[in-house]
DNA sequence: CACCCGATTATCT
DNA sequence: GATAATCGGGTGT
């Protein structure tokens, strides 16, 4: 499967958030391979108060200001990691696309081990959940997602624009007027309606 | 060095 | 629907 090039990420963050739907996230650990189709995303831009980069560059958010197509990973609520693909135009300064949910396609038995959960529906239907399922931690901070390695993104299936739904972003207290959460309508692995 | 709080989740009622 | 769990980064003293 073809890996998305860096040029894919060098566009408006909101546009990239929509275009990432249907793409495939692949995680390799030794000879273990886990993968899933991206079914839910959110866009975060430098100028937006909800964006982690909004107040300026710090050690933790430095990746959002770095090269596009790399991973910005953060630890939240003492328990979970969340994964972003850095994506923005040169004018936007910084920004990323939070990946919120996957539809599992490969290595489901490994995901169940990392999640300590049986079944499939509760494996990757949330940003902290899929990161745990794919064993994504701080050590992958800054990973180049455009190179075949431990974590990268490939072309998946084509999603028509009429299959994309939007809503306010989840878990933030401001900028609710921006409908920058995108998901594949009727997909059963999104975090919520 | 103390305090605050968050792009979440599991586990209740 | 509401809430506790949990911890590291950022900020101010």
PDB file of C-alpha atoms (C1' of nucleotides) in Angstrom:
ATOM      1  CA  UNK A   1       0.000   0.000   0.000  1.00  0.00           C
ATOM      2  CA  UNK A   2       1.262   3.452  -0.957  1.00  0.00           C
ATOM      3  CA  UNK A   3       2.504   5.691   1.877  1.00  0.00           C
ATOM      4  CA  UNK A   4       1.120   9.246   1.921  1.00  0.00           C
ATOM      5  CA  UNK A   5       3.894  11.742   0.975  1.00  0.00           C
ATOM      6  CA  UNK A   6       4.831  14.802   3.000  1.00  0.00           C
ATOM      7  CA  UNK A   7       3.044  17.020   0.450  1.00  0.00           C
ATOM      8  CA  UNK A   8      -0.253  15.448   1.586  1.00  0.00           C
ATOM      9  CA  UNK A   9       0.154  17.196   4.953  1.00  0.00           C
ATOM     10  CA  UNK A  10       1.292  20.601   3.659  1.00  0.00           C
ATOM     11  CA  UNK A  11      -2.228  21.973   3.268  1.00  0.00           C
ATOM     12  CA  UNK A  12      -4.904  23.623   5.378  1.00  0.00           C
ATOM     13  CA  UNK A  13      -5.326  21.622   8.602  1.00  0.00           C
ATOM     14  CA  UNK A  14      -9.103  21.345   8.235  1.00  0.00           C
ATOM     15  CA  UNK A  15      -8.794  20.028   4.698  1.00  0.00           C
ATOM     16  CA  UNK A  16      -6.206  17.455   5.734  1.00  0.00           C
ATOM     17  CA  UNK A  17      -8.410  16.357   8.648  1.00  0.00           C
ATOM     18  CA  UNK A  18     -11.158  15.474   6.164  1.00  0.00           C
ATOM     19  CA  UNK A  19      -8.785  13.837   3.700  1.00  0.00           C
ATOM     20  CA  UNK A  20      -7.275  11.594   6.377  1.00  0.00           C
ATOM     21  CA  UNK A  21     -10.619   9.816   6.755  1.00  0.00           C
ATOM     22  CA  UNK A  22     -10.350   6.406   5.077  1.00  0.00           C
ATOM     23  CA  UNK A  23      -6.540   6.376   5.233  1.00  0.00           C
ATOM     24  CA  UNK A  24      -4.786   3.559   7.042  1.00  0.00           C
ATOM     25  CA  UNK A  25      -2.622   3.919  10.159  1.00  0.00           C
ATOM     26  CA  UNK A  26      -0.021   1.176  10.463  1.00  0.00           C
ATOM     27  CA  UNK A  27       1.942   0.253  13.581  1.00  0.00           C
ATOM     28  CA  UNK A  28       4.846  -2.197  13.562  1.00  0.00           C
ATOM     29  CA  UNK A  29       6.478  -3.652  16.663  1.00  0.00           C
ATOM     30  CA  UNK A  30       9.095  -6.223  15.703  1.00  0.00           C
ATOM     31  CA  UNK A  31       7.148  -8.695  13.603  1.00  0.00           C
ATOM     32  CA  UNK A  32       3.803  -7.587  15.013  1.00  0.00           C
ATOM     33  CA  UNK A  33       1.761  -5.479  12.583  1.00  0.00           C
ATOM     34  CA  UNK A  34      -1.400  -3.641  13.603  1.00  0.00           C
ATOM     35  CA  UNK A  35      -3.470  -1.425  11.340  1.00  0.00           C
ATOM     36  CA  UNK A  36      -6.770   0.362  11.085  1.00  0.00           C
ATOM     37  CA  UNK A  37      -8.731   2.705   8.859  1.00  0.00           C
ATOM     38  CA  UNK A  38      -8.990   6.255  10.216  1.00  0.00           C
ATOM     39  CA  UNK A  39     -12.702   6.951  10.740  1.00  0.00           C
ATOM     40  CA  UNK A  40     -12.700  10.036  13.003  1.00  0.00           C
ATOM     41  CA  UNK A  41     -10.447  13.138  13.150  1.00  0.00           C
ATOM     42  CA  UNK A  42     -10.316  16.671  14.564  1.00  0.00           C
ATOM     43  CA  UNK A  43      -8.420  19.731  13.295  1.00  0.00           C
ATOM     44  CA  UNK A  44      -6.426  22.017  15.614  1.00  0.00           C
ATOM     45  CA  UNK A  45      -4.845  25.204  14.264  1.00  0.00           C
ATOM     46  CA  UNK A  46      -2.369  27.634  15.838  1.00  0.00           C
ATOM     47  CA  UNK A  47      -4.838  30.542  15.831  1.00  0.00           C
ATOM     48  CA  UNK A  48      -7.527  28.465  17.570  1.00  0.00           C
ATOM     49  CA  UNK A  49      -7.688  28.735  21.408  1.00  0.00           C
ATOM     50  CA  UNK A  50      -8.329  24.991  21.712  1.00  0.00           C
ATOM     51  CA  UNK A  51      -5.054  24.124  19.963  1.00  0.00           C
ATOM     52  CA  UNK A  52      -2.168  22.985  22.167  1.00  0.00           C
ATOM     53  CA  UNK A  53       0.152  25.234  20.152  1.00  0.00           C
ATOM     54  CA  UNK A  54      -1.994  28.335  20.617  1.00  0.00           C
ATOM     55  CA  UNK A  55       0.013  29.901  23.464  1.00  0.00           C
ATOM     56  CA  UNK A  56       3.318  29.368  21.714  1.00  0.00           C
ATOM     57  CA  UNK A  57       6.017  26.783  21.353  1.00  0.00           C
ATOM     58  CA  UNK A  58       7.012  24.698  24.385  1.00  0.00           C
ATOM     59  CA  UNK A  59       8.976  21.493  24.837  1.00  0.00           C
ATOM     60  CA  UNK A  60       5.824  19.365  24.845  1.00  0.00           C
ATOM     61  CA  UNK A  61       4.175  20.852  21.768  1.00  0.00           C
ATOM     62  CA  UNK A  62       7.310  21.457  19.693  1.00  0.00           C
ATOM     63  CA  UNK A  63       6.295  18.854  17.099  1.00  0.00           C
ATOM     64  CA  UNK A  64       3.277  20.937  16.056  1.00  0.00           C
ATOM     65  CA  UNK A  65       5.727  23.597  14.867  1.00  0.00           C
ATOM     66  CA  UNK A  66       7.997  21.074  13.189  1.00  0.00           C
ATOM     67  CA  UNK A  67       7.851  19.425   9.769  1.00  0.00           C
ATOM     68  CA  UNK A  68       4.420  18.347   8.544  1.00  0.00           C
ATOM     69  CA  UNK A  69       3.733  14.633   8.265  1.00  0.00           C
ATOM     70  CA  UNK A  70       5.349  13.888  11.616  1.00  0.00           C
ATOM     71  CA  UNK A  71       3.580  12.665  14.775  1.00  0.00           C
ATOM     72  CA  UNK A  72       2.648  14.941  17.684  1.00  0.00           C
ATOM     73  CA  UNK A  73       1.887  12.714  20.671  1.00  0.00           C
ATOM     74  CA  UNK A  74       0.775  13.876  24.106  1.00  0.00           C
ATOM     75  CA  UNK A  75      -0.019  12.243  27.437  1.00  0.00           C
ATOM     76  CA  UNK A  76      -3.361  13.177  28.937  1.00  0.00           C
ATOM     77  CA  UNK A  77      -5.223  12.685  32.221  1.00  0.00           C
ATOM     78  CA  UNK A  78      -2.429  10.599  33.672  1.00  0.00           C
ATOM     79  CA  UNK A  79      -3.394   7.549  31.643  1.00  0.00           C
ATOM     80  CA  UNK A  80      -3.607   7.903  27.899  1.00  0.00           C
ATOM     81  CA  UNK A  81      -1.683   8.999  24.849  1.00  0.00           C
ATOM     82  CA  UNK A  82      -3.244  10.787  21.886  1.00  0.00           C
ATOM     83  CA  UNK A  83      -1.858  10.966  18.359  1.00  0.00           C
ATOM     84  CA  UNK A  84      -1.834  13.846  15.875  1.00  0.00           C
ATOM     85  CA  UNK A  85      -0.493  14.112  12.349  1.00  0.00           C
ATOM     86  CA  UNK A  86       1.193  17.506  12.001  1.00  0.00           C
ATOM     87  CA  UNK A  87      -0.467  19.292   9.078  1.00  0.00           C
ATOM     88  CA  UNK A  88      -0.725  22.951   8.125  1.00  0.00           C
ATOM     89  CA  UNK A  89       0.180  25.479   5.490  1.00  0.00           C
ATOM     90  CA  UNK A  90       3.274  27.618   5.912  1.00  0.00           C
ATOM     91  CA  UNK A  91       1.033  30.575   6.789  1.00  0.00           C
ATOM     92  CA  UNK A  92      -0.776  28.636   9.529  1.00  0.00           C
ATOM     93  CA  UNK A  93       2.510  28.351  11.494  1.00  0.00           C
ATOM     94  CA  UNK A  94       1.469  25.234  13.446  1.00  0.00           C
ATOM     95  CA  UNK A  95      -1.357  22.729  13.574  1.00  0.00           C
ATOM     96  CA  UNK A  96      -2.281  19.096  13.672  1.00  0.00           C
ATOM     97  CA  UNK A  97      -4.985  16.537  13.049  1.00  0.00           C
ATOM     98  CA  UNK A  98      -6.022  14.512  16.086  1.00  0.00           C
ATOM     99  CA  UNK A  99      -6.809  10.944  15.104  1.00  0.00           C
ATOM    100  CA  UNK A 100      -9.767   9.909  17.260  1.00  0.00           C
ATOM    101  CA  UNK A 101     -10.834   6.465  16.096  1.00  0.00           C
ATOM    102  CA  UNK A 102      -9.890   3.563  13.854  1.00  0.00           C
ATOM    103  CA  UNK A 103     -11.689   0.671  12.247  1.00  0.00           C
ATOM    104  CA  UNK A 104      -9.365  -2.285  12.968  1.00  0.00           C
ATOM    105  CA  UNK A 105      -8.075  -4.086   9.882  1.00  0.00           C
ATOM    106  CA  UNK A 106      -5.039  -6.047  10.997  1.00  0.00           C
ATOM    107  CA  UNK A 107      -3.447  -7.457  14.164  1.00  0.00           C
ATOM    108  CA  UNK A 108      -6.661  -7.422  16.169  1.00  0.00           C
ATOM    109  CA  UNK A 109      -5.342 -10.149  18.483  1.00  0.00           C
ATOM    110  CA  UNK A 110      -2.400  -7.896  19.462  1.00  0.00           C
ATOM    111  CA  UNK A 111      -4.725  -4.938  20.027  1.00  0.00           C
ATOM    112  CA  UNK A 112      -6.805  -7.039  22.391  1.00  0.00           C
ATOM    113  CA  UNK A 113      -3.678  -7.873  24.379  1.00  0.00           C
ATOM    114  CA  UNK A 114      -2.541  -4.245  24.687  1.00  0.00           C
ATOM    115  CA  UNK A 115      -6.072  -3.137  25.591  1.00  0.00           C
ATOM    116  CA  UNK A 116      -6.740  -6.085  27.911  1.00  0.00           C
ATOM    117  CA  UNK A 117     -10.113  -6.336  26.179  1.00  0.00           C
ATOM    118  CA  UNK A 118     -11.839  -9.068  24.163  1.00  0.00           C
ATOM    119  CA  UNK A 119     -14.043  -8.367  21.159  1.00  0.00           C
ATOM    120  CA  UNK A 120     -13.537  -5.627  18.599  1.00  0.00           C
ATOM    121  CA  UNK A 121     -15.987  -2.765  19.119  1.00  0.00           C
ATOM    122  CA  UNK A 122     -14.341  -1.277  22.220  1.00  0.00           C
ATOM    123  CA  UNK A 123     -10.780  -1.614  20.901  1.00  0.00           C
ATOM    124  CA  UNK A 124     -10.111   1.530  18.866  1.00  0.00           C
ATOM    125  CA  UNK A 125     -13.222   3.739  19.186  1.00  0.00           C
ATOM    126  CA  UNK A 126     -11.532   6.632  20.996  1.00  0.00           C
ATOM    127  CA  UNK A 127      -8.237   8.565  20.855  1.00  0.00           C
ATOM    128  CA  UNK A 128      -6.816   7.088  24.060  1.00  0.00           C
ATOM    129  CA  UNK A 129      -8.173   3.644  23.283  1.00  0.00           C
ATOM    130  CA  UNK A 130      -6.611   3.140  19.864  1.00  0.00           C
ATOM    131  CA  UNK A 131      -3.286   4.558  21.067  1.00  0.00           C
ATOM    132  CA  UNK A 132      -3.303   1.911  23.800  1.00  0.00           C
ATOM    133  CA  UNK A 133      -4.408  -0.790  21.343  1.00  0.00           C
ATOM    134  CA  UNK A 134      -1.513   0.060  19.006  1.00  0.00           C
ATOM    135  CA  UNK A 135       0.920   0.542  21.905  1.00  0.00           C
ATOM    136  CA  UNK A 136       1.666   4.129  20.875  1.00  0.00           C
ATOM    137  CA  UNK A 137       3.689   5.948  23.563  1.00  0.00           C
ATOM    138  CA  UNK A 138       5.945   8.949  24.001  1.00  0.00           C
ATOM    139  CA  UNK A 139       8.830   7.102  22.374  1.00  0.00           C
ATOM    140  CA  UNK A 140       7.088   7.622  19.023  1.00  0.00           C
ATOM    141  CA  UNK A 141       6.999  11.406  19.520  1.00  0.00           C
ATOM    142  CA  UNK A 142       8.015  13.126  16.303  1.00  0.00           C
ATOM    143  CA  UNK A 143       7.930   9.948  14.187  1.00  0.00           C
ATOM    144  CA  UNK A 144       7.972  10.659  10.463  1.00  0.00           C
ATOM    145  CA  UNK A 145       4.647   9.235   9.282  1.00  0.00           C
ATOM    146  CA  UNK A 146       5.747   9.399   5.646  1.00  0.00           C
ATOM    147  CA  UNK A 147       8.470   6.747   6.038  1.00  0.00           C
ATOM    148  CA  UNK A 148       7.897   3.041   6.436  1.00  0.00           C
ATOM    149  CA  UNK A 149       8.817   2.395  10.070  1.00  0.00           C
ATOM    150  CA  UNK A 150       7.195   1.824  13.439  1.00  0.00           C
ATOM    151  CA  UNK A 151       4.294   4.160  12.666  1.00  0.00           C
ATOM    152  CA  UNK A 152       3.113   5.471   9.303  1.00  0.00           C
ATOM    153  CA  UNK A 153       0.022   6.209   7.228  1.00  0.00           C
ATOM    154  CA  UNK A 154      -0.915   4.758   3.868  1.00  0.00           C
ATOM    155  CA  UNK A 155      -3.556   5.358   1.275  1.00  0.00           C
ATOM    156  CA  UNK A 156      -6.670   3.458   2.289  1.00  0.00           C
ATOM    157  CA  UNK A 157     -10.088   3.505   0.754  1.00  0.00           C
ATOM    158  CA  UNK A 158     -11.677   6.428  -1.067  1.00  0.00           C
ATOM    159  CA  UNK A 159     -14.254   8.315   0.988  1.00  0.00           C
ATOM    160  CA  UNK A 160     -16.844  10.391  -0.896  1.00  0.00           C
ATOM    161  CA  UNK A 161     -17.533  13.845   0.512  1.00  0.00           C
ATOM    162  CA  UNK A 162     -21.164  12.949   1.160  1.00  0.00           C
ATOM    163  CA  UNK A 163     -19.977  10.225   3.563  1.00  0.00           C
ATOM    164  CA  UNK A 164     -18.202  12.775   5.779  1.00  0.00           C
ATOM    165  CA  UNK A 165     -20.105  14.195   8.768  1.00  0.00           C
ATOM    166  CA  UNK A 166     -18.911  17.035  11.026  1.00  0.00           C
ATOM    167  CA  UNK A 167     -19.607  18.295  14.550  1.00  0.00           C
ATOM    168  CA  UNK A 168     -18.052  20.402  17.305  1.00  0.00           C
ATOM    169  CA  UNK A 169     -14.865  18.901  18.698  1.00  0.00           C
ATOM    170  CA  UNK A 170     -15.132  16.694  21.761  1.00  0.00           C
ATOM    171  CA  UNK A 171     -13.709  17.456  25.199  1.00  0.00           C
ATOM    172  CA  UNK A 172     -12.848  21.126  24.712  1.00  0.00           C
ATOM    173  CA  UNK A 173     -14.443  24.038  26.529  1.00  0.00           C
ATOM    174  CA  UNK A 174     -14.020  26.775  23.929  1.00  0.00           C
ATOM    175  CA  UNK A 175     -14.420  27.315  20.181  1.00  0.00           C
ATOM    176  CA  UNK A 176     -17.495  25.085  20.088  1.00  0.00           C
ATOM    177  CA  UNK A 177     -18.700  27.059  17.081  1.00  0.00           C
ATOM    178  CA  UNK A 178     -16.022  25.489  14.905  1.00  0.00           C
ATOM    179  CA  UNK A 179     -17.278  22.227  13.416  1.00  0.00           C
ATOM    180  CA  UNK A 180     -13.814  20.745  13.079  1.00  0.00           C
ATOM    181  CA  UNK A 181     -14.524  17.171  14.070  1.00  0.00           C
ATOM    182  CA  UNK A 182     -14.955  14.904  11.062  1.00  0.00           C
ATOM    183  CA  UNK A 183     -16.042  11.294  10.859  1.00  0.00           C
ATOM    184  CA  UNK A 184     -17.315   8.730   8.427  1.00  0.00           C
ATOM    185  CA  UNK A 185     -21.102   8.833   8.766  1.00  0.00           C
ATOM    186  CA  UNK A 186     -22.637   5.640  10.139  1.00  0.00           C
ATOM    187  CA  UNK A 187     -19.276   4.052  10.907  1.00  0.00           C
ATOM    188  CA  UNK A 188     -19.596   1.814  13.963  1.00  0.00           C
ATOM    189  CA  UNK A 189     -16.118   2.584  15.315  1.00  0.00           C
ATOM    190  CA  UNK A 190     -16.429   6.339  15.878  1.00  0.00           C
ATOM    191  CA  UNK A 191     -16.221   7.442  19.518  1.00  0.00           C
ATOM    192  CA  UNK A 192     -19.784   8.774  19.504  1.00  0.00           C
ATOM    193  CA  UNK A 193     -22.475  10.317  17.329  1.00  0.00           C
TER     194      UNK A 193
ATOM    195  C1'  DC B   1       8.585  23.804  44.626  1.00  0.00           C
ATOM    196  C1'  DA B   2       3.412  24.020  44.876  1.00  0.00           C
ATOM    197  C1'  DC B   3      -0.504  24.394  42.366  1.00  0.00           C
ATOM    198  C1'  DC B   4      -3.594  23.733  38.405  1.00  0.00           C
ATOM    199  C1'  DC B   5      -5.673  21.340  34.886  1.00  0.00           C
ATOM    200  C1'  DG B   6      -6.406  18.750  30.601  1.00  0.00           C
ATOM    201  C1'  DA B   7      -7.969  17.161  22.613  1.00  0.00           C
ATOM    202  C1'  DT B   8     -10.000  10.624  28.222  1.00  0.00           C
ATOM    203  C1'  DT B   9     -11.885   6.504  29.950  1.00  0.00           C
ATOM    204  C1'  DA B  10     -14.194   3.250  33.015  1.00  0.00           C
ATOM    205  C1'  DT B  11     -17.569   2.763  36.121  1.00  0.00           C
ATOM    206  C1'  DC B  12     -20.930   3.862  38.484  1.00  0.00           C
ATOM    207  C1'  DT B  13     -26.483   5.702  39.049  1.00  0.00           C
TER     208       DT B  13
ATOM    209  C1'  DG C   1     -25.650  11.595  32.808  1.00  0.00           C
ATOM    210  C1'  DA C   2     -22.126  12.228  36.465  1.00  0.00           C
ATOM    211  C1'  DT C   3     -17.781  11.500  38.438  1.00  0.00           C
ATOM    212  C1'  DA C   4     -13.310   9.546  40.134  1.00  0.00           C
ATOM    213  C1'  DA C   5      -8.770   8.131  38.670  1.00  0.00           C
ATOM    214  C1'  DT C   6      -4.177   9.781  37.614  1.00  0.00           C
ATOM    215  C1'  DC C   7       0.292  12.461  36.319  1.00  0.00           C
ATOM    216  C1'  DG C   8       3.421  15.466  33.813  1.00  0.00           C
ATOM    217  C1'  DG C   9       3.991  20.047  31.716  1.00  0.00           C
ATOM    218  C1'  DG C  10       3.472  24.922  32.364  1.00  0.00           C
ATOM    219  C1'  DT C  11       3.213  28.701  35.253  1.00  0.00           C
ATOM    220  C1'  DG C  12       3.992  31.546  39.171  1.00  0.00           C
ATOM    221  C1'  DT C  13       6.152  32.052  43.925  1.00  0.00           C
TER     222       DT C  13
END
